[in-house]
Amino acid sequence: EAQVTQNPRYLITVTGKKLTVTCSQNMNHEYMSWYRQDPGLGLRQIYYSMNVEVTDKGDVPEGYKVSRKEKRNFPLILESPSPNQTSLYFCASSGLAGGRSTDTQYFGPGTRLTVL
Amino acid sequence: GENVEQHPSTLSVQEGDSAVIKCTYSDSASNYFPWYKQELGKGPQLIIDIRSNVGEKKDQRIAVTLNKTAKHFSLHITETQPEDSAVYFCAASTDKLIFGTGTRLQVFP
């Protein structure tokens, strides 16, 4: 089954304690992206990757890191989480059309993060 | 950069009625306009999309219209059913997707 998986699904942590949210896709997609979803703000892109070892900032990258060492995996790293990073996080992947990520994006089930 | 506005933020309809959600975008270069449905506890899922060379697209009870001149696009759901209840997001894309803020649709039996 074609899917994007994220782990963990729920996480409660404390300020400053480093954490990693994993994301994996089995569709051989080049493009992967992380979004955060907050009430009234919709989905905002944090980071994206067009291929292995190619990553770039989205609209709200501050406080986050990513890596793309393998095509299928795109972990999101919070080195020193703060309460304003409490949010619902989604990983997504898609193929590339003409070098642009305009194909259908497939979303993971989400990770609800609470930073105390 | 691109900005996408979506209205209304909440919409309640009776089962069987129609629902319309509207979006406007700012970047005239945007050429791809998908709509995503997010059910409770799940990630968004594409339900229909339209490209800038098409004015309207229909898939069973769902249709999307695009007015490039006015930079508007809309989602129309006819004969709504309780299972249509969800949050709907529009998006516009040039080289990346910019999402609207979402519409929570409630369909009452």
PDB file of C-alpha atoms in Angstrom:
ATOM      1  CA  GLU A   1       0.000   0.000   0.000  1.00  0.00           C
ATOM      2  CA  ALA A   2       1.331   3.426  -1.007  1.00  0.00           C
ATOM      3  CA  GLN A   3       1.725   5.507   2.103  1.00  0.00           C
ATOM      4  CA  VAL A   4       3.587   8.076   4.137  1.00  0.00           C
ATOM      5  CA  THR A   5       4.276   7.068   7.712  1.00  0.00           C
ATOM      6  CA  GLN A   6       5.212   9.277  10.631  1.00  0.00           C
ATOM      7  CA  ASN A   7       6.393   8.438  14.109  1.00  0.00           C
ATOM      8  CA  PRO A   8       5.545   9.124  16.795  1.00  0.00           C
ATOM      9  CA  ARG A   9       1.891  10.072  16.322  1.00  0.00           C
ATOM     10  CA  TYR A  10       1.744  11.855  19.678  1.00  0.00           C
ATOM     11  CA  LEU A  11       4.565  13.359  21.687  1.00  0.00           C
ATOM     12  CA  ILE A  12       4.681  15.410  24.865  1.00  0.00           C
ATOM     13  CA  THR A  13       8.068  16.812  25.761  1.00  0.00           C
ATOM     14  CA  VAL A  14       9.687  19.627  27.707  1.00  0.00           C
ATOM     15  CA  THR A  15      11.434  22.762  26.568  1.00  0.00           C
ATOM     16  CA  GLY A  16      14.963  22.166  25.339  1.00  0.00           C
ATOM     17  CA  LYS A  17      14.857  18.387  25.007  1.00  0.00           C
ATOM     18  CA  LYS A  18      15.948  17.423  21.504  1.00  0.00           C
ATOM     19  CA  LEU A  19      13.513  15.329  19.530  1.00  0.00           C
ATOM     20  CA  THR A  20      13.175  13.781  16.085  1.00  0.00           C
ATOM     21  CA  VAL A  21       9.993  13.010  14.180  1.00  0.00           C
ATOM     22  CA  THR A  22      10.534  10.416  11.497  1.00  0.00           C
ATOM     23  CA  CYS A  23       8.878  10.337   8.086  1.00  0.00           C
ATOM     24  CA  SER A  24       9.078   7.584   5.506  1.00  0.00           C
ATOM     25  CA  GLN A  25       7.406   7.057   2.122  1.00  0.00           C
ATOM     26  CA  ASN A  26       7.271   3.959  -0.048  1.00  0.00           C
ATOM     27  CA  MET A  27       6.336   5.593  -3.369  1.00  0.00           C
ATOM     28  CA  ASN A  28       9.855   6.421  -4.571  1.00  0.00           C
ATOM     29  CA  HIS A  29       8.962  10.107  -4.520  1.00  0.00           C
ATOM     30  CA  GLU A  30      11.673  12.687  -5.068  1.00  0.00           C
ATOM     31  CA  TYR A  31       9.909  15.492  -3.234  1.00  0.00           C
ATOM     32  CA  MET A  32       9.261  15.467   0.505  1.00  0.00           C
ATOM     33  CA  SER A  33       8.072  18.238   2.768  1.00  0.00           C
ATOM     34  CA  TRP A  34       7.190  19.073   6.357  1.00  0.00           C
ATOM     35  CA  TYR A  35       4.227  21.249   7.325  1.00  0.00           C
ATOM     36  CA  ARG A  36       2.840  22.462  10.576  1.00  0.00           C
ATOM     37  CA  GLN A  37      -0.873  23.017  11.066  1.00  0.00           C
ATOM     38  CA  ASP A  38      -2.148  25.571  13.542  1.00  0.00           C
ATOM     39  CA  PRO A  39      -5.734  26.767  14.098  1.00  0.00           C
ATOM     40  CA  GLY A  40      -6.608  29.627  11.782  1.00  0.00           C
ATOM     41  CA  LEU A  41      -3.283  29.433   9.958  1.00  0.00           C
ATOM     42  CA  GLY A  42      -3.761  26.379   7.766  1.00  0.00           C
ATOM     43  CA  LEU A  43      -0.752  24.390   6.623  1.00  0.00           C
ATOM     44  CA  ARG A  44       2.589  26.153   6.570  1.00  0.00           C
ATOM     45  CA  GLN A  45       5.677  24.643   5.042  1.00  0.00           C
ATOM     46  CA  ILE A  46       8.697  24.195   7.297  1.00  0.00           C
ATOM     47  CA  TYR A  47      11.285  22.541   5.046  1.00  0.00           C
ATOM     48  CA  TYR A  48      11.261  20.618   1.820  1.00  0.00           C
ATOM     49  CA  SER A  49      13.570  18.393  -0.168  1.00  0.00           C
ATOM     50  CA  MET A  50      13.685  17.889  -3.905  1.00  0.00           C
ATOM     51  CA  ASN A  51      15.962  14.848  -3.677  1.00  0.00           C
ATOM     52  CA  VAL A  52      18.623  13.127  -1.599  1.00  0.00           C
ATOM     53  CA  GLU A  53      20.987  15.627   0.048  1.00  0.00           C
ATOM     54  CA  VAL A  54      18.926  18.548  -1.335  1.00  0.00           C
ATOM     55  CA  THR A  55      16.921  20.461   1.271  1.00  0.00           C
ATOM     56  CA  ASP A  56      15.583  23.987   1.453  1.00  0.00           C
ATOM     57  CA  LYS A  57      13.695  26.253   3.825  1.00  0.00           C
ATOM     58  CA  GLY A  58       9.977  26.708   3.612  1.00  0.00           C
ATOM     59  CA  ASP A  59       7.994  29.542   5.102  1.00  0.00           C
ATOM     60  CA  VAL A  60       8.559  28.806   8.810  1.00  0.00           C
ATOM     61  CA  PRO A  61      11.959  27.066   9.187  1.00  0.00           C
ATOM     62  CA  GLU A  62      13.156  28.698  12.419  1.00  0.00           C
ATOM     63  CA  GLY A  63      13.875  26.167  15.170  1.00  0.00           C
ATOM     64  CA  TYR A  64      13.791  23.130  12.865  1.00  0.00           C
ATOM     65  CA  LYS A  65      16.315  21.023  10.997  1.00  0.00           C
ATOM     66  CA  VAL A  66      15.907  18.279   8.425  1.00  0.00           C
ATOM     67  CA  SER A  67      18.076  15.793   6.608  1.00  0.00           C
ATOM     68  CA  ARG A  68      17.614  13.675   3.472  1.00  0.00           C
ATOM     69  CA  LYS A  69      20.231  10.942   3.463  1.00  0.00           C
ATOM     70  CA  GLU A  70      17.936   8.405   1.832  1.00  0.00           C
ATOM     71  CA  LYS A  71      15.197   8.944  -0.713  1.00  0.00           C
ATOM     72  CA  ARG A  72      12.478   7.372   1.420  1.00  0.00           C
ATOM     73  CA  ASN A  73      13.221   9.131   4.735  1.00  0.00           C
ATOM     74  CA  PHE A  74      12.939  12.778   5.749  1.00  0.00           C
ATOM     75  CA  PRO A  75      13.239  13.283   9.521  1.00  0.00           C
ATOM     76  CA  LEU A  76      12.306  16.538  11.241  1.00  0.00           C
ATOM     77  CA  ILE A  77      14.606  17.548  14.078  1.00  0.00           C
ATOM     78  CA  LEU A  78      13.854  20.006  16.868  1.00  0.00           C
ATOM     79  CA  GLU A  79      17.171  20.562  18.617  1.00  0.00           C
ATOM     80  CA  SER A  80      15.783  22.736  21.404  1.00  0.00           C
ATOM     81  CA  PRO A  81      11.977  22.665  21.314  1.00  0.00           C
ATOM     82  CA  SER A  82      10.017  25.591  22.687  1.00  0.00           C
ATOM     83  CA  PRO A  83       6.312  25.911  23.574  1.00  0.00           C
ATOM     84  CA  ASN A  84       5.598  27.855  20.362  1.00  0.00           C
ATOM     85  CA  GLN A  85       6.458  24.692  18.444  1.00  0.00           C
ATOM     86  CA  THR A  86       3.444  22.944  19.940  1.00  0.00           C
ATOM     87  CA  SER A  87       1.528  22.026  16.807  1.00  0.00           C
ATOM     88  CA  LEU A  88       0.278  19.295  14.490  1.00  0.00           C
ATOM     89  CA  TYR A  89       2.981  18.259  12.047  1.00  0.00           C
ATOM     90  CA  PHE A  90       2.528  16.615   8.669  1.00  0.00           C
ATOM     91  CA  CYS A  91       5.027  15.049   6.347  1.00  0.00           C
ATOM     92  CA  ALA A  92       4.145  14.869   2.660  1.00  0.00           C
ATOM     93  CA  SER A  93       5.687  13.482  -0.505  1.00  0.00           C
ATOM     94  CA  SER A  94       5.106  13.774  -4.220  1.00  0.00           C
ATOM     95  CA  GLY A  95       6.660  13.141  -7.570  1.00  0.00           C
ATOM     96  CA  LEU A  96       8.116  15.997  -9.554  1.00  0.00           C
ATOM     97  CA  ALA A  97       6.521  17.391 -12.713  1.00  0.00           C
ATOM     98  CA  GLY A  98       8.919  19.420 -14.786  1.00  0.00           C
ATOM     99  CA  GLY A  99      11.149  19.846 -11.769  1.00  0.00           C
ATOM    100  CA  ARG A 100       8.336  21.320  -9.696  1.00  0.00           C
ATOM    101  CA  SER A 101       6.423  19.725  -6.882  1.00  0.00           C
ATOM    102  CA  THR A 102       3.073  20.147  -8.557  1.00  0.00           C
ATOM    103  CA  ASP A 103       2.054  16.534  -8.492  1.00  0.00           C
ATOM    104  CA  THR A 104      -0.403  15.268  -5.914  1.00  0.00           C
ATOM    105  CA  GLN A 105       1.057  15.477  -2.436  1.00  0.00           C
ATOM    106  CA  TYR A 106       0.470  12.482  -0.196  1.00  0.00           C
ATOM    107  CA  PHE A 107       0.297  13.303   3.475  1.00  0.00           C
ATOM    108  CA  GLY A 108       1.199  11.254   6.504  1.00  0.00           C
ATOM    109  CA  PRO A 109      -1.264  10.843   9.403  1.00  0.00           C
ATOM    110  CA  GLY A 110       0.272  13.651  11.455  1.00  0.00           C
ATOM    111  CA  THR A 111       2.252  14.019  14.673  1.00  0.00           C
ATOM    112  CA  ARG A 112       0.722  15.995  17.491  1.00  0.00           C
ATOM    113  CA  LEU A 113       3.538  17.617  19.455  1.00  0.00           C
ATOM    114  CA  THR A 114       3.150  19.350  22.790  1.00  0.00           C
ATOM    115  CA  VAL A 115       6.121  21.216  24.264  1.00  0.00           C
ATOM    116  CA  LEU A 116       5.715  22.099  27.936  1.00  0.00           C
TER     117      LEU A 116
ATOM    118  CA  GLY B   1       5.087  35.475  -2.678  1.00  0.00           C
ATOM    119  CA  GLU B   2       1.802  33.675  -3.151  1.00  0.00           C
ATOM    120  CA  ASN B   3      -1.016  34.255  -0.679  1.00  0.00           C
ATOM    121  CA  VAL B   4      -4.210  32.203  -0.594  1.00  0.00           C
ATOM    122  CA  GLU B   5      -7.344  33.340   1.212  1.00  0.00           C
ATOM    123  CA  GLN B   6     -10.149  30.897   1.933  1.00  0.00           C
ATOM    124  CA  HIS B   7     -13.749  31.529   2.991  1.00  0.00           C
ATOM    125  CA  PRO B   8     -15.756  30.711   4.966  1.00  0.00           C
ATOM    126  CA  SER B   9     -13.825  29.312   7.902  1.00  0.00           C
ATOM    127  CA  THR B  10     -16.843  27.259   8.999  1.00  0.00           C
ATOM    128  CA  LEU B  11     -19.851  26.092   7.015  1.00  0.00           C
ATOM    129  CA  SER B  12     -22.878  24.184   8.251  1.00  0.00           C
ATOM    130  CA  VAL B  13     -25.383  22.674   5.839  1.00  0.00           C
ATOM    131  CA  GLN B  14     -28.284  20.269   5.943  1.00  0.00           C
ATOM    132  CA  GLU B  15     -27.781  16.880   4.358  1.00  0.00           C
ATOM    133  CA  GLY B  16     -28.703  17.063   0.681  1.00  0.00           C
ATOM    134  CA  ASP B  17     -27.921  20.764   0.347  1.00  0.00           C
ATOM    135  CA  SER B  18     -24.983  22.161  -1.620  1.00  0.00           C
ATOM    136  CA  ALA B  19     -21.812  23.611  -0.120  1.00  0.00           C
ATOM    137  CA  VAL B  20     -19.482  26.129  -1.721  1.00  0.00           C
ATOM    138  CA  ILE B  21     -16.019  27.085  -0.500  1.00  0.00           C
ATOM    139  CA  LYS B  22     -14.164  29.959  -2.131  1.00  0.00           C
ATOM    140  CA  CYS B  23     -10.496  30.820  -2.440  1.00  0.00           C
ATOM    141  CA  THR B  24      -8.572  33.699  -3.917  1.00  0.00           C
ATOM    142  CA  TYR B  25      -4.892  33.764  -4.774  1.00  0.00           C
ATOM    143  CA  SER B  26      -2.453  36.581  -5.374  1.00  0.00           C
ATOM    144  CA  ASP B  27       0.194  35.255  -7.777  1.00  0.00           C
ATOM    145  CA  SER B  28      -1.068  35.295 -11.359  1.00  0.00           C
ATOM    146  CA  ALA B  29       1.667  32.771 -12.235  1.00  0.00           C
ATOM    147  CA  SER B  30      -0.044  30.064 -10.143  1.00  0.00           C
ATOM    148  CA  ASN B  31      -1.083  27.247 -12.431  1.00  0.00           C
ATOM    149  CA  TYR B  32      -2.207  24.365 -10.230  1.00  0.00           C
ATOM    150  CA  PHE B  33      -5.107  24.444  -7.743  1.00  0.00           C
ATOM    151  CA  PRO B  34      -5.763  21.340  -5.654  1.00  0.00           C
ATOM    152  CA  TRP B  35      -8.355  20.791  -2.949  1.00  0.00           C
ATOM    153  CA  TYR B  36      -7.631  18.604   0.049  1.00  0.00           C
ATOM    154  CA  LYS B  37     -10.026  17.020   2.539  1.00  0.00           C
ATOM    155  CA  GLN B  38      -8.856  16.373   6.085  1.00  0.00           C
ATOM    156  CA  GLU B  39     -10.906  14.038   8.224  1.00  0.00           C
ATOM    157  CA  LEU B  40     -10.529  13.985  11.971  1.00  0.00           C
ATOM    158  CA  GLY B  41      -7.221  12.439  13.048  1.00  0.00           C
ATOM    159  CA  LYS B  42      -5.938  12.038   9.505  1.00  0.00           C
ATOM    160  CA  GLY B  43      -3.704  13.842   7.079  1.00  0.00           C
ATOM    161  CA  PRO B  44      -5.109  15.898   4.186  1.00  0.00           C
ATOM    162  CA  GLN B  45      -6.074  13.912   1.110  1.00  0.00           C
ATOM    163  CA  LEU B  46      -6.441  15.242  -2.421  1.00  0.00           C
ATOM    164  CA  ILE B  47     -10.058  15.169  -3.621  1.00  0.00           C
ATOM    165  CA  ILE B  48      -9.898  17.184  -6.833  1.00  0.00           C
ATOM    166  CA  ASP B  49      -7.533  19.517  -8.635  1.00  0.00           C
ATOM    167  CA  ILE B  50      -7.577  21.849 -11.598  1.00  0.00           C
ATOM    168  CA  ARG B  51      -4.886  23.352 -13.782  1.00  0.00           C
ATOM    169  CA  SER B  52      -4.874  26.855 -15.155  1.00  0.00           C
ATOM    170  CA  ASN B  53      -5.767  25.838 -18.700  1.00  0.00           C
ATOM    171  CA  VAL B  54      -9.160  24.503 -17.554  1.00  0.00           C
ATOM    172  CA  GLY B  55     -12.125  26.506 -16.246  1.00  0.00           C
ATOM    173  CA  GLU B  56     -14.099  23.749 -14.576  1.00  0.00           C
ATOM    174  CA  LYS B  57     -13.678  20.140 -13.518  1.00  0.00           C
ATOM    175  CA  LYS B  58     -16.218  17.736 -12.078  1.00  0.00           C
ATOM    176  CA  ASP B  59     -15.974  14.414 -10.307  1.00  0.00           C
ATOM    177  CA  GLN B  60     -19.338  12.992  -9.263  1.00  0.00           C
ATOM    178  CA  ARG B  61     -20.697  15.313  -6.525  1.00  0.00           C
ATOM    179  CA  ILE B  62     -17.605  17.510  -6.424  1.00  0.00           C
ATOM    180  CA  ALA B  63     -16.707  20.275  -8.851  1.00  0.00           C
ATOM    181  CA  VAL B  64     -14.076  22.980  -8.954  1.00  0.00           C
ATOM    182  CA  THR B  65     -14.245  26.190 -10.941  1.00  0.00           C
ATOM    183  CA  LEU B  66     -11.410  28.552 -11.766  1.00  0.00           C
ATOM    184  CA  ASN B  67     -11.602  32.201 -12.784  1.00  0.00           C
ATOM    185  CA  LYS B  68      -8.066  33.205 -13.740  1.00  0.00           C
ATOM    186  CA  THR B  69      -8.959  36.798 -14.467  1.00  0.00           C
ATOM    187  CA  ALA B  70     -10.374  37.328 -10.992  1.00  0.00           C
ATOM    188  CA  LYS B  71      -7.897  34.900  -9.398  1.00  0.00           C
ATOM    189  CA  HIS B  72     -10.726  32.982  -7.749  1.00  0.00           C
ATOM    190  CA  PHE B  73     -11.372  29.277  -7.514  1.00  0.00           C
ATOM    191  CA  SER B  74     -14.178  27.446  -5.747  1.00  0.00           C
ATOM    192  CA  LEU B  75     -15.134  23.986  -4.556  1.00  0.00           C
ATOM    193  CA  HIS B  76     -18.747  22.920  -5.015  1.00  0.00           C
ATOM    194  CA  ILE B  77     -20.179  19.883  -3.255  1.00  0.00           C
ATOM    195  CA  THR B  78     -23.699  18.880  -4.228  1.00  0.00           C
ATOM    196  CA  GLU B  79     -26.101  16.553  -2.394  1.00  0.00           C
ATOM    197  CA  THR B  80     -23.981  16.732   0.729  1.00  0.00           C
ATOM    198  CA  GLN B  81     -23.785  13.720   3.020  1.00  0.00           C
ATOM    199  CA  PRO B  82     -22.681  13.435   6.669  1.00  0.00           C
ATOM    200  CA  GLU B  83     -19.433  11.802   5.513  1.00  0.00           C
ATOM    201  CA  ASP B  84     -18.557  15.029   3.716  1.00  0.00           C
ATOM    202  CA  SER B  85     -18.025  16.591   7.144  1.00  0.00           C
ATOM    203  CA  ALA B  86     -14.322  17.470   7.357  1.00  0.00           C
ATOM    204  CA  VAL B  87     -11.876  20.340   7.012  1.00  0.00           C
ATOM    205  CA  TYR B  88     -11.230  21.372   3.412  1.00  0.00           C
ATOM    206  CA  PHE B  89      -8.095  23.161   2.232  1.00  0.00           C
ATOM    207  CA  CYS B  90      -7.537  24.897  -1.056  1.00  0.00           C
ATOM    208  CA  ALA B  91      -4.037  25.499  -2.369  1.00  0.00           C
ATOM    209  CA  ALA B  92      -2.341  27.313  -5.208  1.00  0.00           C
ATOM    210  CA  SER B  93       0.989  26.482  -6.736  1.00  0.00           C
ATOM    211  CA  THR B  94       3.676  27.903  -8.922  1.00  0.00           C
ATOM    212  CA  ASP B  95       6.722  25.942  -7.781  1.00  0.00           C
ATOM    213  CA  LYS B  96       5.329  25.004  -4.371  1.00  0.00           C
ATOM    214  CA  LEU B  97       1.939  24.651  -2.740  1.00  0.00           C
ATOM    215  CA  ILE B  98       0.556  27.493  -0.649  1.00  0.00           C
ATOM    216  CA  PHE B  99      -2.474  26.452   1.373  1.00  0.00           C
ATOM    217  CA  GLY B 100      -5.524  28.381   2.454  1.00  0.00           C
ATOM    218  CA  THR B 101      -6.498  28.462   6.112  1.00  0.00           C
ATOM    219  CA  GLY B 102      -9.145  25.763   5.829  1.00  0.00           C
ATOM    220  CA  THR B 103     -12.947  25.461   6.009  1.00  0.00           C
ATOM    221  CA  ARG B 104     -14.639  23.239   8.553  1.00  0.00           C
ATOM    222  CA  LEU B 105     -17.721  21.780   6.858  1.00  0.00           C
ATOM    223  CA  GLN B 106     -20.430  20.205   9.000  1.00  0.00           C
ATOM    224  CA  VAL B 107     -23.256  18.329   7.324  1.00  0.00           C
ATOM    225  CA  PHE B 108     -26.213  17.732   9.613  1.00  0.00           C
ATOM    226  CA  PRO B 109     -28.520  14.745   8.979  1.00  0.00           C
TER     227      PRO B 109
END
